[in-house]
Each structure stands twice: as structure tokens, then as C-alpha cells.
Amino acid sequence: MLTELSPLTRKLSAFVALSDADVATLTRFDLRRRSFTPGHQMIHEGQSGSSAFVLAKGWAFSYKLLPDGERQIVGFHLPGDFLGLRSVLFRTSDHSIEAITRIEASEVLTSDILKSFAQAPRLATAVLWAASRDEAMVVEHLVNLGCRSAEERVAHCLLELGARLAHLELGDRTGYDCPLTQYHLADALGLSAVHVNRVLRHLREERLVTFQKGRVCFENFRRLTELAQFDEAYLDQDGPLLR
Amino acid sequence: MLTELSPLTRKLSAFVALSDADVATLTRFDLRRRSFTPGHQMIHEGQSGSSAFVLAKGWAFSYKLLPDGERQIVGFHLPGDFLGLRSVLFRTSDHSIEAITRIEASEVLTSDILKSFAQAPRLATAVLWAASRDEAMVVEHLVNLGCRSAEERVAHCLLELGARLAHLELGDRTGYDCPLTQYHLADALGLSAVHVNRVLRHLREERLVTFQKGRVCFENFRRLTELAQFDEAYLDQDGPLLR
DNA sequence: CGATTGATTGATCCCTATCAACCGACGTGG
DNA sequence: CCACGTCGGTTGATAGGGATCAATCAATCG
């Protein structure tokens, strides 16, 4: 059965045991299927009245631009992720989201979300949980920038993506396909692209990871995890709180 | 009337128009009043079964510790803030919270929260909104570390605290009382305490801000805002989405 | 085929960490 | 009441990590 559920349903089920009615409501989130080409701006900072999306296939990233042109990538988004929830709750979006690969996603209207909360309180809890999990990822990202060296940051980022993809069965401990450029990594990690390149070379020379031609290969998962002080606790919370 | 409402109620009212029943439910969050002394650990990372708090008076901060002893301060908390919501939703806390000043707070049990969601769906939406606002602050913090220089970071941090305190009428454009040490700033901004000191001296010499003896004084609010590229949009969202 | 995008490497510079020392304020205990 | 330890703030000297500037190269593409 699980294979027939949408990625979002699967994700939320990990938190609360959803009733059939809840699942039905969620299923309604999955109509209005759309697809986007690489580079498409799905959500614009400052835009009001934008809707949210549930990512079904492909990679995206959310970011903020500063007046001086600097770009900070806040996070990368993978299938199952809820995109632009904040843009809907606040009426005007405080960040932008861009497609990296070709993307398939379901558009979710503000009214869908608010109505479903009124009808299905368990679902509201589940969405709050999912939002909290996203916040936990941003927090870990913050720790990454605040406490770690360039090398540790790159390692941590590659490991986090690996762990998230593994949950989706899109990768394993040997590696995964990764459509990011070194510029993406640089803007996510607060480094220059030139330095990201050097760091990747060093990690390769140390036989820890390689990231070439769209593929990340873990050469020494153990040592890499130690180097990055990577602890995936923040990614998979232990089972349903609400039964 | 507003003055009789708890800080949390006031905050959530800014988003959804709460019914009397909702307000009553929230009022129940405000029993179990407790107080803590400076330095008290209100929430421990890794601890399970901890409860959440609504901060009524005083300052606190949440942080994460890395295995190597580095500390990243994730955010500072002011009256009205919901502390440890994530610790409750995930069963085990992924961060710690420590009191900076003497604190008064109301303890909120997990069961209170979950029950209230079932009874008052609007309230669930309001809490989700509040959580999203917190996430927006973490995101801005991330941008701070990723894109700004030491000087800009310090300026931005002092401005953000000023704006938040102004909303609470605990400060204005001239300045505010600030119980932070330079070590707090350092750990929040990914800098060394020594460097924070130098930056503060420089900002003082440039007649932009002073931070001495527990008081922040804005000397040139305009120029400081420009320097920090500070835009308070992420702090106050425009009025109720749900009426 | 020229143009663009992403990866790569080298040289140089500067911002910030680190180490070290010192000061004043405060609290505590002999 | 003074000695002492601690904590927060301050300043100086030095070192290093990462930015910046510049050039080259491979792959892709209209």
C-alpha cells in the first residue's frame, strides 16, 4: 500500500497515525500536478498570494538574496518536502525557491491547508511536526556555518543529503546522484566556489568522498562522519508521537 | 483588556482572530508558573519527556553543543516566546535552553498542547504560524552567518534584538537594556569573543552603536541599519490571515 | 563554431582566530 | 578587611583560513 501513497503522506505518517479521512484529505493535496524546468523560480521573495507545493520528484533549493547581491541558500529540497509553507502562512513570501532539476510537484492552495486543519486536527499536528523537522534542519545548517571549518561544512552537507536520500531510497552508504554545482554548495555553506573546489579536491585526495560528474561517492564513510561531526539524530525522529 | 492577556495570547492573536474558547485554552497554558535563576538549564539536549515553556519575563537562549565543545547559540528568547516546542514534538530534545537573566515562565505539558489542537483547530494554525515565525528568525540568523562580515553580523544582531524588544515595549530607537555578554554574541555569531570586542569598539568609534554596561545605545540608527542590511520584514508579519 | 557554464589551479591579500597579558568589578572566605 | 579567585571586558602580536583576482580547460548548446 505504502508505495501508492504520496511522499508527503508517507512522511507525515511517520509522525502521527493518520486516519483514513486524514489520508483522504492529504490525497487531495496531490491533485493539481505541475512540472517545472531546471532554473524555474517556483516562489519569489516578496511575492504575496503564492501557493505552496509538495515536491514529488526532483531537487530544489530555497534561498534569500541580500541587497548587495549575496545569495544564501537556506536548504535543499527533496521529494516529499513541503515547499513554501511559510509563504502561505505569512501572506508574503520571505524567501525564494528555485528548481535545480526538472521537477514534479503538486500545488497546494492556502485554502486547502487551512480547511484541512479545521477538519483534521491530527493532520494539523502532523504538519506542525513536519515544519519543526524542517526547522531542525535549518538549525543544523546554522551550526554548520557557525562552528565548522570549510572542510567540515562540505563533508557535513554531503552527508546530510546522503542521509536524506537514503531515507527516500535514492542513495545509500556508497553514494548518490547529486545535481548540485559547486556554486550551490558555496552559496549554501558561506564559502566561495573556488574554495569549495579546493576542499572537494582535498577530500578526494584524503580518500573520504568524491563529488564528480553529478555523483557523490563515499570512500570512507566512517572517517567522513567523524570529520564532519555528523549525527543524523536531527533527521529521523523516533516514531509516532500521536497514535 | 489586552494588558491582561498573556504574552503568548497577544502574540498568537496577531495571526488568527481567536475565539473566547481559544483564549480560554491558551489561558490554561499559563497556570504552572515557575521561575528560574540565571544560568539555569531549562531544557537539556538529548533529554526526553521534557516539557515546553512560555516565557513571561526575562531572557534565555537556545544552543547546541558539538562533540568538540564548540557552542552555537541558535537564538535568544524574549517574553512571549514559546520555548522547547520542538522538544515536545520530537520526543527527545535536539537542543538546550539556558536562562540568561532571572526568568518567569509557564510550563506547558505535551498533553496540554496536543489536546488543545484537537479541541481548537484555529489554535493549531496559530501555533504553526508562531513556529514558522521562529523558523524565519533562524533563517535570518543563517543568512547572517553565511553572508555578512563580523561587523555586519554584530550590527544585525543588535538591531534584531532592538526591534523585537520594541514590539514588546522594552526598548525603542534610542536603545535597550541587554543582559548579554560578549561571549553570548560570539557564540551566536560564529566569532571569537576577542573579535566581538574589537568590532564593538569599532562600531562605537564610528558612532553607530554602543554596548556597554548592559545597555545598547543606538547612536545612528539609519547608518547602522544600512551597514547591517537589516530589514525587519521577517519579524512582523502583516496581520491576521485567519479572521 | 563561438558562447556559455562549471570545474580547476595559482598567486596574493585580508579578515578573523588564536595566544597572551592585563584590568576592573565582584564575591567569598579566612 | 584584605587576599584571592573568577568573570567579563580590553588590547596587542602573530598566524592562518578562506576570499579575491586571474587564467585556463572541458563540456554543452543554440
Coordinates of C-alpha atoms (C1' of nucleotides) in Angstrom, one line a residue:
Chain A
M1 CA 0.0 0.0 0.0
L2 CA 2.7 2.4 1.0
T3 CA 4.0 2.7 -2.5
E4 CA 0.7 4.2 -3.6
L5 CA 0.8 7.0 -1.0
S6 CA 2.3 10.3 -1.9
P7 CA 5.7 11.2 -0.5
L8 CA 4.1 13.7 1.9
T9 CA 1.7 11.2 3.2
R10 CA 4.5 8.8 3.9
K11 CA 6.5 11.4 5.7
L12 CA 3.6 12.6 7.9
S13 CA 2.6 9.0 8.7
A14 CA 6.0 8.7 10.3
F15 CA 4.8 11.1 12.9
V16 CA 1.1 10.6 13.5
A17 CA -1.0 7.6 12.8
L18 CA -3.3 9.1 10.2
S19 CA -7.0 8.1 9.9
D20 CA -8.4 7.2 6.5
A21 CA -10.1 10.6 6.5
D22 CA -6.7 12.3 7.1
V23 CA -5.2 10.3 4.3
A24 CA -8.0 11.3 2.0
T25 CA -7.5 14.9 2.9
L26 CA -3.9 14.6 2.1
T27 CA -4.6 12.9 -1.1
R28 CA -6.5 16.0 -2.2
F29 CA -3.2 17.9 -1.7
D30 CA -1.9 15.8 -4.6
L31 CA -4.2 16.8 -7.4
R32 CA -3.1 19.9 -9.4
R33 CA 0.1 18.2 -10.5
R34 CA 2.6 20.5 -12.2
S35 CA 6.1 20.3 -13.6
F36 CA 8.9 22.8 -13.8
T37 CA 12.1 23.0 -15.7
P38 CA 15.5 23.5 -14.2
G39 CA 16.1 27.0 -13.0
H40 CA 12.4 27.9 -12.7
Q41 CA 11.6 30.2 -9.9
M42 CA 8.8 28.4 -8.1
I43 CA 8.4 31.0 -5.3
H44 CA 9.6 34.6 -5.3
E45 CA 10.7 36.5 -2.3
G46 CA 8.3 39.4 -1.6
Q47 CA 5.6 37.8 -3.7
S48 CA 2.2 37.7 -2.0
G49 CA -0.6 35.2 -2.5
S50 CA 1.8 32.5 -3.6
S51 CA 0.8 28.9 -3.0
A52 CA 2.7 26.0 -1.6
F53 CA 3.9 22.8 -3.2
V54 CA 4.6 19.3 -2.3
L55 CA 7.6 18.1 -4.1
A56 CA 7.1 14.8 -5.8
K57 CA 10.2 14.4 -7.9
G58 CA 13.4 16.3 -8.4
W59 CA 15.6 18.8 -6.4
A60 CA 15.0 22.4 -5.5
F61 CA 16.5 24.9 -3.1
S62 CA 15.3 27.9 -1.1
Y63 CA 17.4 31.0 -0.7
K64 CA 17.4 34.6 0.2
L65 CA 19.1 37.5 -1.7
L66 CA 20.7 40.4 0.1
P67 CA 20.5 43.9 -1.3
D68 CA 24.2 43.7 -2.1
G69 CA 23.6 40.6 -4.3
E70 CA 24.9 38.0 -2.0
R71 CA 22.9 34.8 -2.0
Q72 CA 22.4 32.5 0.9
I73 CA 20.9 29.1 0.2
V74 CA 18.8 28.1 3.1
G75 CA 18.2 24.5 2.2
F76 CA 17.9 21.9 -0.5
H77 CA 14.6 20.2 -1.0
L78 CA 14.0 16.6 -2.0
P79 CA 10.8 14.6 -2.8
G80 CA 8.3 14.6 0.0
D81 CA 9.2 18.1 1.2
F82 CA 6.7 20.8 1.7
L83 CA 7.8 23.9 -0.2
G84 CA 6.7 27.4 0.6
L85 CA 4.6 26.6 3.7
R86 CA 5.9 29.8 5.3
S87 CA 4.9 31.8 2.2
V88 CA 1.4 30.7 2.7
L89 CA 1.2 31.3 6.4
F90 CA 2.8 34.7 6.1
R91 CA 0.9 36.3 3.3
T92 CA 4.0 37.4 1.6
S93 CA 7.0 35.1 0.9
D94 CA 10.2 35.8 2.9
H95 CA 12.3 33.6 0.6
S96 CA 12.6 32.3 -2.9
I97 CA 12.6 28.7 -4.2
E98 CA 14.2 27.6 -7.5
A99 CA 14.2 24.2 -9.2
I100 CA 17.5 22.6 -9.7
T101 CA 16.5 19.6 -11.8
R102 CA 13.2 19.1 -13.7
I103 CA 10.6 19.0 -11.0
E104 CA 7.2 17.4 -10.5
A105 CA 5.1 18.9 -7.7
S106 CA 1.6 19.3 -6.5
E107 CA 0.3 22.8 -5.9
V108 CA -1.4 23.2 -2.6
L109 CA -3.7 26.2 -2.1
T110 CA -3.8 28.2 1.1
S111 CA -7.5 27.4 1.4
D112 CA -6.8 23.6 1.1
I113 CA -4.4 23.9 4.0
L114 CA -6.5 26.0 6.3
K115 CA -9.6 24.0 5.7
S116 CA -7.9 20.7 6.3
F117 CA -6.6 21.9 9.6
A118 CA -10.2 22.7 10.7
Q119 CA -11.4 19.3 9.6
A120 CA -8.5 17.1 10.7
P121 CA -6.7 18.3 13.8
R122 CA -4.3 15.3 13.8
L123 CA -3.2 16.5 10.4
A124 CA -2.5 19.9 11.7
T125 CA -0.3 18.3 14.4
A126 CA 1.5 16.3 11.7
V127 CA 2.2 19.4 9.6
L128 CA 3.5 21.3 12.6
W129 CA 5.8 18.3 13.2
A130 CA 7.0 18.4 9.7
A131 CA 7.6 22.1 9.9
S132 CA 9.6 21.5 13.1
R133 CA 11.7 18.9 11.4
D134 CA 12.5 21.4 8.7
E135 CA 13.4 23.9 11.3
A136 CA 15.7 21.4 12.9
M137 CA 17.5 21.1 9.6
V138 CA 17.9 24.9 9.3
V139 CA 19.3 24.9 12.8
E140 CA 21.8 22.2 11.9
H141 CA 22.7 24.2 8.9
L142 CA 23.3 27.2 11.2
V143 CA 25.5 25.1 13.4
N144 CA 27.4 24.1 10.3
L145 CA 28.2 27.7 9.4
G146 CA 28.8 28.9 13.0
C147 CA 31.0 26.1 14.3
R148 CA 32.7 24.2 11.5
S149 CA 35.6 24.8 9.1
A150 CA 35.1 24.8 5.3
E151 CA 36.1 21.1 5.1
E152 CA 33.8 20.1 7.8
R153 CA 31.0 22.1 6.3
V154 CA 31.3 20.5 2.9
A155 CA 31.5 17.0 4.4
H156 CA 28.5 17.6 6.6
C157 CA 26.4 18.9 3.8
L158 CA 27.2 15.9 1.6
L159 CA 26.5 13.5 4.4
E160 CA 23.2 15.2 5.2
L161 CA 22.0 15.0 1.7
G162 CA 23.1 11.3 1.6
A163 CA 21.2 10.5 4.7
R164 CA 18.0 12.2 3.4
L165 CA 18.3 10.5 0.1
A166 CA 18.9 7.1 1.8
H167 CA 15.5 7.5 3.6
L168 CA 13.9 8.0 0.2
E169 CA 15.8 5.1 -1.2
L170 CA 17.6 7.3 -3.7
G171 CA 21.0 6.6 -2.3
D172 CA 23.0 4.5 0.1
R173 CA 26.3 4.4 2.0
T174 CA 28.2 4.1 -1.2
G175 CA 26.9 7.4 -2.7
Y176 CA 24.1 9.1 -4.6
D177 CA 23.4 11.1 -7.7
C178 CA 23.7 14.8 -7.0
P179 CA 22.7 17.6 -9.4
L180 CA 24.3 20.4 -7.4
T181 CA 27.0 22.6 -8.8
Q182 CA 30.0 23.8 -6.7
Y183 CA 28.3 27.2 -6.8
H184 CA 25.3 25.8 -5.0
L185 CA 27.5 24.3 -2.3
A186 CA 29.4 27.6 -2.0
D187 CA 26.2 29.7 -1.5
A188 CA 24.8 27.1 0.9
L189 CA 27.9 26.9 3.0
G190 CA 29.0 30.5 3.1
L191 CA 32.2 29.8 1.1
S192 CA 33.5 30.9 -2.3
A193 CA 33.1 28.5 -5.2
V194 CA 36.8 28.5 -5.7
H195 CA 37.4 27.3 -2.1
V196 CA 34.7 24.7 -2.4
N197 CA 36.6 23.3 -5.3
R198 CA 39.8 23.1 -3.3
V199 CA 38.1 21.5 -0.4
L200 CA 36.5 18.9 -2.6
R201 CA 39.9 18.1 -4.1
H202 CA 41.3 17.7 -0.7
L203 CA 38.5 15.4 0.5
R204 CA 39.1 13.4 -2.7
E205 CA 42.9 13.2 -2.1
E206 CA 42.2 12.1 1.5
R207 CA 40.0 9.3 0.1
L208 CA 37.0 10.4 2.1
V209 CA 34.5 11.4 -0.6
T210 CA 34.4 12.2 -4.3
F211 CA 31.9 14.5 -6.0
Q212 CA 32.4 14.5 -9.7
K213 CA 30.1 14.4 -12.7
G214 CA 27.0 14.6 -10.7
R215 CA 27.8 11.7 -8.4
V216 CA 28.8 11.7 -4.8
C217 CA 30.8 8.6 -3.8
F218 CA 31.6 7.9 -0.1
E219 CA 35.0 6.4 0.0
N220 CA 35.3 6.3 3.8
F221 CA 32.0 6.8 5.4
R222 CA 33.3 6.4 9.0
R223 CA 36.1 8.9 8.9
L224 CA 34.0 11.4 7.0
T225 CA 31.3 11.2 9.6
E226 CA 33.9 11.8 12.3
L227 CA 35.4 14.7 10.4
A228 CA 32.1 16.4 10.0
Q229 CA 30.9 15.6 13.5
F230 CA 27.8 14.3 11.7
D231 CA 25.0 13.0 13.8
E232 CA 21.8 12.2 12.0
A233 CA 19.6 12.3 15.1
Y234 CA 18.0 15.5 13.9
L235 CA 16.8 13.8 10.7
D236 CA 14.8 10.8 11.8
Q237 CA 12.8 11.4 14.9
D238 CA 11.7 8.3 16.7
G239 CA 8.3 7.2 15.5
P240 CA 4.8 8.4 16.0
L241 CA 4.0 10.7 19.0
L242 CA 0.3 10.5 18.3
R243 CA -1.1 7.0 17.8
Chain B
M1 CA -8.1 44.2 28.0
L2 CA -5.0 43.3 26.1
T3 CA -2.8 44.0 29.0
E4 CA -4.5 41.2 30.9
L5 CA -3.7 38.6 28.2
S6 CA -0.6 36.5 28.5
P7 CA 2.3 37.4 26.1
L8 CA 1.6 34.2 24.1
T9 CA -2.0 35.1 23.7
R10 CA -1.1 38.5 22.4
K11 CA 1.4 37.1 20.0
L12 CA -0.9 34.5 18.6
S13 CA -3.8 37.0 18.3
A14 CA -1.6 38.9 15.9
F15 CA -2.1 36.0 13.5
V16 CA -5.6 34.5 14.0
A17 CA -8.6 36.0 15.5
L18 CA -9.0 33.8 18.5
S19 CA -12.4 32.8 19.8
D20 CA -13.1 33.1 23.5
A21 CA -12.8 29.4 23.8
D22 CA -9.3 29.6 22.2
V23 CA -8.3 32.3 24.6
A24 CA -9.6 30.2 27.5
T25 CA -7.5 27.2 26.3
L26 CA -4.4 29.4 26.0
T27 CA -5.1 30.8 29.4
R28 CA -4.7 27.3 30.7
F29 CA -1.2 27.3 29.3
D30 CA -0.5 30.0 31.8
L31 CA -1.0 28.1 35.0
R32 CA 2.0 26.2 36.4
R33 CA 4.1 29.4 36.7
R34 CA 7.7 28.8 37.6
S35 CA 10.8 30.9 37.9
F36 CA 14.5 30.1 37.2
T37 CA 17.7 31.7 38.2
P38 CA 20.3 33.0 35.7
G39 CA 22.3 30.1 34.2
H40 CA 19.6 27.5 34.8
Q41 CA 19.3 24.8 32.2
M42 CA 15.7 24.8 31.3
I43 CA 16.0 22.2 28.6
H44 CA 18.7 19.7 28.0
E45 CA 19.7 18.4 24.6
G46 CA 19.1 14.7 24.4
Q47 CA 16.7 14.8 27.3
S48 CA 13.4 13.1 26.6
G49 CA 10.0 13.8 28.0
S50 CA 10.8 17.5 28.7
S51 CA 8.0 20.0 28.6
A52 CA 7.8 23.3 26.9
F53 CA 7.5 26.8 28.4
V54 CA 6.0 30.1 27.5
L55 CA 8.4 32.8 28.6
A56 CA 6.8 35.5 30.6
K57 CA 9.7 37.6 31.8
G58 CA 13.5 37.6 31.2
W59 CA 15.9 36.5 28.6
A60 CA 17.0 33.0 27.6
F61 CA 18.9 31.4 24.7
S62 CA 18.8 28.1 22.9
Y63 CA 22.0 26.4 21.8
K64 CA 23.6 23.2 20.6
L65 CA 27.0 21.8 21.7
L66 CA 29.3 19.9 19.4
P67 CA 31.3 16.9 20.4
D68 CA 34.5 19.1 20.3
G69 CA 33.0 21.5 22.8
E70 CA 32.0 24.3 20.4
R71 CA 28.8 26.0 21.2
Q72 CA 26.4 27.5 18.7
I73 CA 23.7 29.8 20.1
V74 CA 20.7 29.3 17.9
G75 CA 18.6 32.2 19.2
F76 CA 17.8 34.5 22.0
H77 CA 14.4 34.3 23.6
L78 CA 12.3 37.1 24.9
P79 CA 8.9 37.3 26.7
G80 CA 6.1 35.8 24.7
D81 CA 8.3 33.2 23.1
F82 CA 7.4 29.5 23.1
L83 CA 10.4 27.6 24.4
G84 CA 11.1 24.0 23.6
L85 CA 8.2 23.3 21.3
R86 CA 10.4 21.1 19.2
S87 CA 11.5 19.2 22.3
V88 CA 7.9 18.3 22.8
L89 CA 7.0 17.4 19.2
F90 CA 10.1 15.3 18.9
R91 CA 10.2 13.2 22.0
T92 CA 13.8 13.9 22.7
S93 CA 15.1 17.4 22.7
D94 CA 17.6 18.4 19.9
H95 CA 18.8 21.5 21.7
S96 CA 19.3 23.0 25.1
I97 CA 17.9 26.2 26.6
E98 CA 19.6 28.3 29.3
A99 CA 18.3 31.2 31.3
I100 CA 20.3 34.4 30.9
T101 CA 18.5 36.5 33.5
R102 CA 16.1 35.6 36.2
I103 CA 13.2 34.1 34.3
E104 CA 9.5 33.6 34.8
A105 CA 7.8 31.1 32.6
S106 CA 4.7 28.9 32.4
E107 CA 5.3 25.2 31.9
V108 CA 3.2 23.6 29.2
L109 CA 2.7 19.9 29.1
T110 CA 2.8 17.9 25.9
S111 CA -0.7 16.7 26.7
D112 CA -2.0 20.3 27.0
I113 CA -0.7 21.1 23.6
L114 CA -2.0 18.0 21.8
K115 CA -5.3 18.2 23.5
S116 CA -5.8 21.8 22.6
F117 CA -5.1 21.1 19.0
A118 CA -7.9 18.6 18.9
Q119 CA -10.3 21.0 20.5
A120 CA -9.3 24.2 18.9
P121 CA -8.1 23.9 15.3
R122 CA -7.6 27.6 14.9
L123 CA -5.2 27.5 17.7
A124 CA -3.2 24.8 15.9
T125 CA -2.9 27.1 13.0
A126 CA -1.8 29.9 15.2
V127 CA 0.9 27.7 16.8
L128 CA 2.1 26.6 13.4
W129 CA 2.3 30.3 12.4
A130 CA 4.3 31.1 15.6
A131 CA 6.7 28.2 14.9
S132 CA 7.1 29.5 11.3
R133 CA 7.9 32.9 12.6
D134 CA 10.6 31.4 14.8
E135 CA 11.9 29.5 11.8
A136 CA 12.1 32.7 9.9
M137 CA 14.3 34.1 12.6
V138 CA 16.6 31.1 12.4
V139 CA 16.8 31.6 8.7
E140 CA 17.7 35.2 9.0
H141 CA 20.3 34.1 11.6
L142 CA 21.7 31.7 9.0
V143 CA 21.9 34.4 6.4
N144 CA 23.7 36.5 8.9
L145 CA 26.4 33.9 9.3
G146 CA 26.5 32.9 5.7
C147 CA 26.7 36.3 4.0
R148 CA 27.8 39.0 6.4
S149 CA 31.1 40.2 7.8
A150 CA 31.8 40.3 11.6
E151 CA 30.8 43.9 11.8
E152 CA 27.6 43.4 9.9
R153 CA 26.7 40.4 12.0
V154 CA 27.1 42.2 15.3
A155 CA 25.1 45.2 14.0
H156 CA 22.4 43.0 12.6
C157 CA 22.1 41.0 15.9
L158 CA 21.8 44.2 18.0
L159 CA 19.2 45.6 15.6
E160 CA 17.1 42.5 15.6
L161 CA 17.0 42.3 19.4
G162 CA 16.1 46.0 19.4
A163 CA 13.3 45.5 17.0
R164 CA 11.9 42.5 19.0
L165 CA 12.2 44.4 22.2
A166 CA 10.5 47.4 20.7
H167 CA 7.5 45.3 19.8
L168 CA 7.3 44.3 23.5
E169 CA 7.8 47.9 24.5
L170 CA 11.0 47.0 26.3
G171 CA 13.1 49.4 24.1
D172 CA 13.0 51.9 21.3
R173 CA 15.1 53.5 18.7
T174 CA 17.4 55.0 21.3
G175 CA 18.4 51.7 22.8
Y176 CA 17.5 48.9 25.3
D177 CA 18.8 47.0 28.3
C178 CA 20.7 44.0 27.2
P179 CA 21.9 41.3 29.6
L180 CA 24.1 39.5 27.1
T181 CA 27.9 39.1 27.4
Q182 CA 30.3 39.4 24.6
Y183 CA 30.7 35.6 24.8
H184 CA 27.0 35.2 24.1
L185 CA 27.3 37.3 21.0
A186 CA 30.4 35.5 19.9
D187 CA 28.8 32.0 20.2
A188 CA 25.7 33.3 18.4
L189 CA 27.6 34.9 15.6
G190 CA 30.3 32.4 15.0
L191 CA 33.0 34.8 16.1
S192 CA 35.6 34.8 18.9
A193 CA 34.8 36.9 21.9
V194 CA 38.0 38.8 21.4
H195 CA 36.9 39.8 17.9
V196 CA 33.4 40.7 19.1
N197 CA 35.1 43.1 21.5
R198 CA 37.1 44.7 18.7
V199 CA 34.0 45.0 16.5
L200 CA 32.0 46.6 19.3
R201 CA 34.8 49.1 19.8
H202 CA 34.9 49.9 16.1
L203 CA 31.1 50.4 16.0
R204 CA 31.4 52.7 19.0
E205 CA 34.2 54.7 17.4
E206 CA 32.2 55.0 14.2
R207 CA 29.4 56.4 16.4
L208 CA 26.9 53.8 15.3
V209 CA 26.1 51.9 18.4
T210 CA 27.5 51.4 21.9
F211 CA 27.0 48.3 24.0
Q212 CA 28.4 48.9 27.5
K213 CA 27.3 48.1 31.0
G214 CA 24.3 46.1 29.9
R215 CA 22.9 48.8 27.7
V216 CA 22.7 49.1 23.9
C217 CA 22.5 52.7 22.7
F218 CA 21.8 53.4 19.0
E219 CA 23.8 56.4 18.0
N220 CA 23.0 56.4 14.3
F221 CA 20.1 54.1 13.6
R222 CA 19.9 54.8 9.9
R223 CA 23.6 54.1 9.1
L224 CA 23.6 51.1 11.3
T225 CA 20.6 49.6 9.5
E226 CA 22.3 50.2 6.2
L227 CA 25.5 48.7 7.3
A228 CA 23.7 45.5 8.6
Q229 CA 21.4 45.4 5.6
F230 CA 18.7 45.0 8.2
D231 CA 15.2 44.6 7.1
E232 CA 12.7 43.8 9.7
A233 CA 10.1 42.4 7.4
Y234 CA 10.7 38.9 8.7
L235 CA 9.8 40.0 12.2
D236 CA 6.3 41.4 11.9
Q237 CA 4.1 39.7 9.5
D238 CA 1.1 41.7 8.3
G239 CA -1.9 41.0 10.4
P240 CA -4.3 38.0 10.8
L241 CA -4.6 35.5 8.0
L242 CA -7.5 33.8 9.6
R243 CA -10.3 36.1 10.7
Chain C
dC1 C1' 31.6 27.4 -34.2
dG2 C1' 31.6 30.9 -30.8
dA3 C1' 29.4 31.4 -26.4
dT4 C1' 28.3 30.0 -22.1
dT5 C1' 28.6 27.2 -17.9
dG6 C1' 31.1 24.6 -14.5
dA7 C1' 35.5 22.9 -12.9
dT8 C1' 40.2 23.7 -11.8
dT9 C1' 44.6 25.8 -10.4
dG10 C1' 47.8 29.6 -8.9
dA11 C1' 49.1 34.0 -6.6
dT12 C1' 48.0 37.3 -3.3
dC13 C1' 45.7 39.6 0.4
dC14 C1' 42.9 40.3 4.4
dC15 C1' 39.7 39.2 7.9
dT16 C1' 39.4 36.8 11.9
dA17 C1' 41.2 33.2 15.1
dT18 C1' 44.5 32.3 18.5
dC19 C1' 47.7 33.2 22.1
dA20 C1' 48.9 36.1 25.8
dA21 C1' 48.6 39.5 29.0
dC22 C1' 46.2 42.9 31.9
dC23 C1' 42.4 45.4 34.1
dG24 C1' 38.3 46.4 37.0
dA25 C1' 34.3 44.6 39.4
dC26 C1' 32.6 41.4 42.2
dG27 C1' 32.1 37.9 45.7
dT28 C1' 33.8 34.9 49.1
dG29 C1' 36.2 33.2 52.9
dG30 C1' 39.9 33.4 56.2
Chain D
dC1 C1' 39.1 43.9 55.9
dC2 C1' 42.1 42.2 52.8
dA3 C1' 43.6 38.3 49.8
dC4 C1' 42.3 35.7 46.3
dG5 C1' 39.7 33.7 42.5
dT6 C1' 36.6 34.4 38.9
dC7 C1' 34.3 36.7 35.2
dG8 C1' 33.7 39.9 31.7
dG9 C1' 36.0 43.3 29.1
dT10 C1' 40.2 45.2 26.7
dT11 C1' 44.3 45.4 23.9
dG12 C1' 48.5 43.7 21.3
dA13 C1' 51.1 40.4 18.3
dT14 C1' 51.1 36.7 15.3
dA15 C1' 49.3 33.1 12.3
dG16 C1' 46.2 31.0 9.2
dG17 C1' 42.0 30.0 6.7
dG18 C1' 39.4 31.5 3.1
dA19 C1' 38.3 35.4 -0.2
dT20 C1' 39.6 37.5 -4.3
dC21 C1' 41.6 38.1 -8.8
dA22 C1' 43.1 35.9 -12.9
dA23 C1' 43.7 32.5 -16.2
dT24 C1' 42.8 28.0 -18.3
dC25 C1' 40.2 24.0 -19.7
dA26 C1' 36.3 20.7 -20.8
dA27 C1' 31.6 20.1 -21.9
dT28 C1' 27.4 21.6 -23.7
dC29 C1' 24.5 24.1 -26.8
dG30 C1' 21.9 27.1 -29.9

